[in-house]
Short mmCIF file of C-alpha atoms in Angstrom, two decimals:
data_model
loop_
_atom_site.label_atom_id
_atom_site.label_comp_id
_atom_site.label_asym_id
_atom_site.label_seq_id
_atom_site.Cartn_x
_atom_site.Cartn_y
_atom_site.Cartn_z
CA UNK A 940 -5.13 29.39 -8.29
CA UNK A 941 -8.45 28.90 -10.22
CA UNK A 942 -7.00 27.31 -12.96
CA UNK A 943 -8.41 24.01 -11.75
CA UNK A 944 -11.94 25.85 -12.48
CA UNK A 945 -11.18 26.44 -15.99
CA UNK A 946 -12.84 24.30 -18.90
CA UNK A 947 -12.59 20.76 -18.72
CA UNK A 948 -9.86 21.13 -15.86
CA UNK A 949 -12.11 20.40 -12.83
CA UNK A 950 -13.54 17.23 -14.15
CA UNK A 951 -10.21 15.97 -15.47
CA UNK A 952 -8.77 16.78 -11.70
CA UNK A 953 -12.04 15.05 -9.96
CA UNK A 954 -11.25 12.30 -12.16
CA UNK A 955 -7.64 11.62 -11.57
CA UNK A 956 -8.53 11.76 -7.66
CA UNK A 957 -10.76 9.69 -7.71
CA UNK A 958 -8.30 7.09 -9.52
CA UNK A 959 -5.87 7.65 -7.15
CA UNK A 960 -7.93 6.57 -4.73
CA UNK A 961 -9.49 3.50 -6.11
CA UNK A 962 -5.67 2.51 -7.09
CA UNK A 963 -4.46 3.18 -3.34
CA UNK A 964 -7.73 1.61 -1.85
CA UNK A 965 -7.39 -1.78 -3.91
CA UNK A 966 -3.31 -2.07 -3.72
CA UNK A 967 -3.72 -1.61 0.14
CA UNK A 968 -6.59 -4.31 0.12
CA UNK A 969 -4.38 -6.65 -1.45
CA UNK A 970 -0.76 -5.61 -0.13
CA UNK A 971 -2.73 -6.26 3.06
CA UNK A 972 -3.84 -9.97 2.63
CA UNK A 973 -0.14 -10.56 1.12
CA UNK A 974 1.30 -8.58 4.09
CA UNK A 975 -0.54 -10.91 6.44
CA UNK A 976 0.02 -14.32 4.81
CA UNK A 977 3.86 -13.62 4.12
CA UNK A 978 4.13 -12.26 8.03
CA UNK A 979 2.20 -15.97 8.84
CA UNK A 980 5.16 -17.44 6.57
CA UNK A 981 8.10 -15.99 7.87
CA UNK A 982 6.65 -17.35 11.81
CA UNK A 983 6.07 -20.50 10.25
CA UNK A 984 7.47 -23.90 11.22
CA UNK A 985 8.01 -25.29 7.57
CA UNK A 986 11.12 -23.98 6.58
CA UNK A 987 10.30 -23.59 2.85
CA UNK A 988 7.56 -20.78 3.69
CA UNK A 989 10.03 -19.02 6.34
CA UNK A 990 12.70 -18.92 2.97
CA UNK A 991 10.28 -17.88 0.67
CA UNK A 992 8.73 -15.27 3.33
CA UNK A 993 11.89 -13.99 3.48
CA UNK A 994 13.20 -13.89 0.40
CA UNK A 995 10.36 -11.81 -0.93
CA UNK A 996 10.57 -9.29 1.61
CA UNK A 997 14.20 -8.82 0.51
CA UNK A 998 13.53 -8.72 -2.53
CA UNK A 999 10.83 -6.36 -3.00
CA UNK A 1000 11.53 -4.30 0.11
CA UNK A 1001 15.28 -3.38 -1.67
CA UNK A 1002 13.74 -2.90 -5.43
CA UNK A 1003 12.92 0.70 -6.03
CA UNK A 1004 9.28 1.10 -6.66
CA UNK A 1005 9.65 2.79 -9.87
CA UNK A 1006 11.88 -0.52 -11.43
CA UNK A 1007 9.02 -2.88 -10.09
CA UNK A 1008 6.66 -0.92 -12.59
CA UNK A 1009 9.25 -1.32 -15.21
CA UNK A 1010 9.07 -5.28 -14.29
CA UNK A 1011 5.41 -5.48 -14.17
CA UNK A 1012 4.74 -3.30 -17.06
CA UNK A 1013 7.21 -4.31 -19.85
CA UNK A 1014 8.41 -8.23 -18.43
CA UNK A 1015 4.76 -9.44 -18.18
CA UNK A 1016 3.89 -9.08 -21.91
CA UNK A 1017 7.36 -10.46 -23.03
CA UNK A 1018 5.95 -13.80 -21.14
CA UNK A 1019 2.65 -13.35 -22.95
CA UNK A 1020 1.05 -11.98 -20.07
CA UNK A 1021 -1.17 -9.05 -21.21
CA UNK A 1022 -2.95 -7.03 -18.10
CA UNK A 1023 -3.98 -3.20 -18.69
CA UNK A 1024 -1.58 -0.60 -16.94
CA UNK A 1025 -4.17 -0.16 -13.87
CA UNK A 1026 -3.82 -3.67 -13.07
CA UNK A 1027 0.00 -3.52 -13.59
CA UNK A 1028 -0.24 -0.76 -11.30
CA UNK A 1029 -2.35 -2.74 -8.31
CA UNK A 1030 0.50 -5.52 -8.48
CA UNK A 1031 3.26 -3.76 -8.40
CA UNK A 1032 2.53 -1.40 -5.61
CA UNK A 1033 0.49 -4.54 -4.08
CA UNK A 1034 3.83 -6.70 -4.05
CA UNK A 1035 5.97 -3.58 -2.84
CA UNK A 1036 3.41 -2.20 -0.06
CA UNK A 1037 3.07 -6.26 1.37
CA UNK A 1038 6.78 -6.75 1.86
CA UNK A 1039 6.77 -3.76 4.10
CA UNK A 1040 3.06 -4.76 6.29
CA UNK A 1041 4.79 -8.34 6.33
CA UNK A 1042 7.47 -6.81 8.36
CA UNK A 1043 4.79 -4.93 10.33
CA UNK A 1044 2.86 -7.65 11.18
CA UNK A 1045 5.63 -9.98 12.03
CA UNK A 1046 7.18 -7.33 14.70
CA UNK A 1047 3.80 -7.22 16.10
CA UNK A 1048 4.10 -10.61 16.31
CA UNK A 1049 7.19 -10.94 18.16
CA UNK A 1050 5.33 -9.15 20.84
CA UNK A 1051 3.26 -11.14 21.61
CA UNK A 1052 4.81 -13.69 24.92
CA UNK A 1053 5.70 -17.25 23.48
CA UNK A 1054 3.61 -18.42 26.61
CA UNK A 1055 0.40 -17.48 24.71
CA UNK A 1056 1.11 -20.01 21.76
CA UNK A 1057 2.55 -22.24 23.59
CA UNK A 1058 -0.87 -22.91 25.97
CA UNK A 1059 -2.37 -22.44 22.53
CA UNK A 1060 -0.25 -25.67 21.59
CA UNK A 1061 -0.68 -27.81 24.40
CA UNK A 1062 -4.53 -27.04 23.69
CA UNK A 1063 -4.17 -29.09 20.61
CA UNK A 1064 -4.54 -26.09 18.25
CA UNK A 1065 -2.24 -26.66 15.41
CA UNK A 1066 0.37 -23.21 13.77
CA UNK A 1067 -3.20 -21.96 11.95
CA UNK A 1068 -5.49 -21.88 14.08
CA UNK A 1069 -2.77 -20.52 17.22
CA UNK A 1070 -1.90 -18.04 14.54
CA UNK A 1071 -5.68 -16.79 14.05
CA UNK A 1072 -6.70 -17.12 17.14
CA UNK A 1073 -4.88 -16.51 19.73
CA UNK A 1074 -1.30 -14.38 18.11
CA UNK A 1075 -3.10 -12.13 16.09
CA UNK A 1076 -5.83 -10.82 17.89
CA UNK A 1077 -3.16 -9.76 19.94
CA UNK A 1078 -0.58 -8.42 17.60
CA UNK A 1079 -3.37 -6.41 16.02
CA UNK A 1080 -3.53 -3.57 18.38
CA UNK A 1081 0.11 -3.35 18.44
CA UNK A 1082 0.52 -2.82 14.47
CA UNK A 1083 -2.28 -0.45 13.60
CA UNK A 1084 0.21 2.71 14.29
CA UNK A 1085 2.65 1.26 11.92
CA UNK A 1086 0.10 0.02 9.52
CA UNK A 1087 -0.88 3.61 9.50
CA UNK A 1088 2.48 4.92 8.43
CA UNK A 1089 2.31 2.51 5.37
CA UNK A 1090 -0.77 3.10 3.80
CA UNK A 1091 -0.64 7.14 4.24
CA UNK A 1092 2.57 6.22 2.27
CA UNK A 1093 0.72 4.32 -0.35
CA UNK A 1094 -1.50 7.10 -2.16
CA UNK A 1095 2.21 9.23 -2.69
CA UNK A 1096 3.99 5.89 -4.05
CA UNK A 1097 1.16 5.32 -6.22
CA UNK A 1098 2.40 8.88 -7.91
CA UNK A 1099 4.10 6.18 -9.77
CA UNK A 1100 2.09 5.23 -11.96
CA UNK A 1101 1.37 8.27 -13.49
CA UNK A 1102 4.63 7.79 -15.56
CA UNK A 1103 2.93 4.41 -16.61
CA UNK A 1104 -0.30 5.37 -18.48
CA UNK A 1105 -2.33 5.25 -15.46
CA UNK A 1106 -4.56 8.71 -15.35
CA UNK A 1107 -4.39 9.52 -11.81
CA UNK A 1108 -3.28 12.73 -10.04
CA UNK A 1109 0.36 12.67 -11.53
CA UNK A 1110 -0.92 12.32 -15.17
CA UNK A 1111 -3.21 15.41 -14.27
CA UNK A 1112 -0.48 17.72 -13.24
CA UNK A 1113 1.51 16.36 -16.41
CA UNK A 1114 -1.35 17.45 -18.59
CA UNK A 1115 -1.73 20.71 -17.21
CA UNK A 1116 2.21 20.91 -17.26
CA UNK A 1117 2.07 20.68 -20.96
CA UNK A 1118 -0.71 23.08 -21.83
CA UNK A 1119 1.67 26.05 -19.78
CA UNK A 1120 -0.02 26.70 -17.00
CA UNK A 1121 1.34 28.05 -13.77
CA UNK A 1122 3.62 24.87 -12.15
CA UNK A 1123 2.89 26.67 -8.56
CA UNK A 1124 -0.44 26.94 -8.95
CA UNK A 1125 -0.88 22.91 -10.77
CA UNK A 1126 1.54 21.53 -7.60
CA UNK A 1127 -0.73 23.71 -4.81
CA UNK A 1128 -3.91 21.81 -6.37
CA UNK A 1129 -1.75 18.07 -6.40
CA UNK A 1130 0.14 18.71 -2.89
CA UNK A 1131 -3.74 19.88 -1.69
CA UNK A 1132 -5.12 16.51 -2.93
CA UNK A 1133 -2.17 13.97 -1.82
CA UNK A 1134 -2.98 16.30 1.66
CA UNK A 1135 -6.51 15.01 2.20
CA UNK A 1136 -6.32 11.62 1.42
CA UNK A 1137 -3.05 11.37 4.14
CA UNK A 1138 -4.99 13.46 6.51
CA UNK A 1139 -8.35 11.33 6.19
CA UNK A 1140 -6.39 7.96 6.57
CA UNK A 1141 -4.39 9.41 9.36
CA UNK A 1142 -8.11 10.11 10.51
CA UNK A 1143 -9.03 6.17 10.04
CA UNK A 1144 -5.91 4.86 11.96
CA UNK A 1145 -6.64 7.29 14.78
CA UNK A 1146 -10.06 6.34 15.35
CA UNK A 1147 -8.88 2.95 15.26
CA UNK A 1148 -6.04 3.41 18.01
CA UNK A 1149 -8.33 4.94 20.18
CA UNK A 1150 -10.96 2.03 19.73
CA UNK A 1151 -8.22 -0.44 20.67
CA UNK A 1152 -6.70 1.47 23.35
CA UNK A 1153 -10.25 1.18 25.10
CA UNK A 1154 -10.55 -2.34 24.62
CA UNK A 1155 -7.34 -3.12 26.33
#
């Protein structure tokens, strides 16, 4: 168990958790504002946004995660796109991870009464501004729990990359892997990491729930 004190091994490990989280921290910044402006399409009253909305969430929600790297990593520079293999990573777990806080946001959505928007409406607030002002605010303490559940599941998708030259936890245990030493002891150290990032944004979402839940 103390391999992960040996030689370089405890800097190499600090430094692959600290990608990890960086990569999960910025694909769950942006997978957020795409979640949020695809959930704003698919209640929108121009059909072309509802199809597109929708068509992306099918699309990317279906796709295994691992064939969206593939896509991102080796279609991009065929259509002389050339991005490093970090920022491959933040798209393509970015594009996955929004397709499924669209589908958050839009069920909290849903519950939220029609009456609201439609006194919104007769108002003289237009989709945007009902949308910001009035649905959401509302719909927000209804999606955090959800919310939750996708970005604790964000940090173990990101795993992913790891296969795609992206030196983060996965590439860590691979390294270890291939210098022979104990697999139990390299997957207690990985599972241990993966284990405190959940727990502390389990943490995050809870103190958030409870904050809501008071100012209901």
């Amino acid at each position: 168990m103390g391999l992960i004190f040996e030689d370089g091994n405890l800097s190499a490990f600090a430094e692959g958790f600290l990608r990890t989280i960086e990569l999960s921290a910025l694909s769950a910044l942006f997978s957020l504002l795409l979640g949020f402006v695809l959930a704003a399409f698919r209640v929108s009253p121009v059909p072309v946004l509802r199809y597109f909305g929708t068509a992306w969430v099918t699309v990317f929600r279906n796709t295994p995660l691992t064939l969206l790297f593939f896509a991102v990593t080796f279609m991009l520079p065929s259509l002389n796109v050339h991005i490093d293999s970090f920022t491959a990573a933040v798209i393509a777990l970015s594009a996955y991870t929004g397709s499924f806080i669209c589908e958050v946001v839009r069920a909290g959505i849903n519950t939220v009464p029609l009456g609201q928007a439609e006194a919104a409406r007769s108002l003289g607030m237009g989709f945007g501004q009902t949308l910001g002002l009035v649905v959401l605010p509302q719909a927000t303490r209804s999606v955090i729990s959800p919310l939750g559940s996708v970005f604790i599941a964000l940090p173990r998708n990101s795993a992913i990359a790891g296969a795609f030259n992206v030196p983060e936890l996965f590439s860590f245990q691979k390294v270890l892997s291939e210098e022979a030493y104990d697999i139990f002891a390299i997957f207690f150290w990985i599972a241990l990491a993966y284990l405190a990032i959940s727990f502390s944004i389990n943490a995050v979402f809870s103190i958030l729930e409870r904050r809501m839940a008071v100012a209901r």
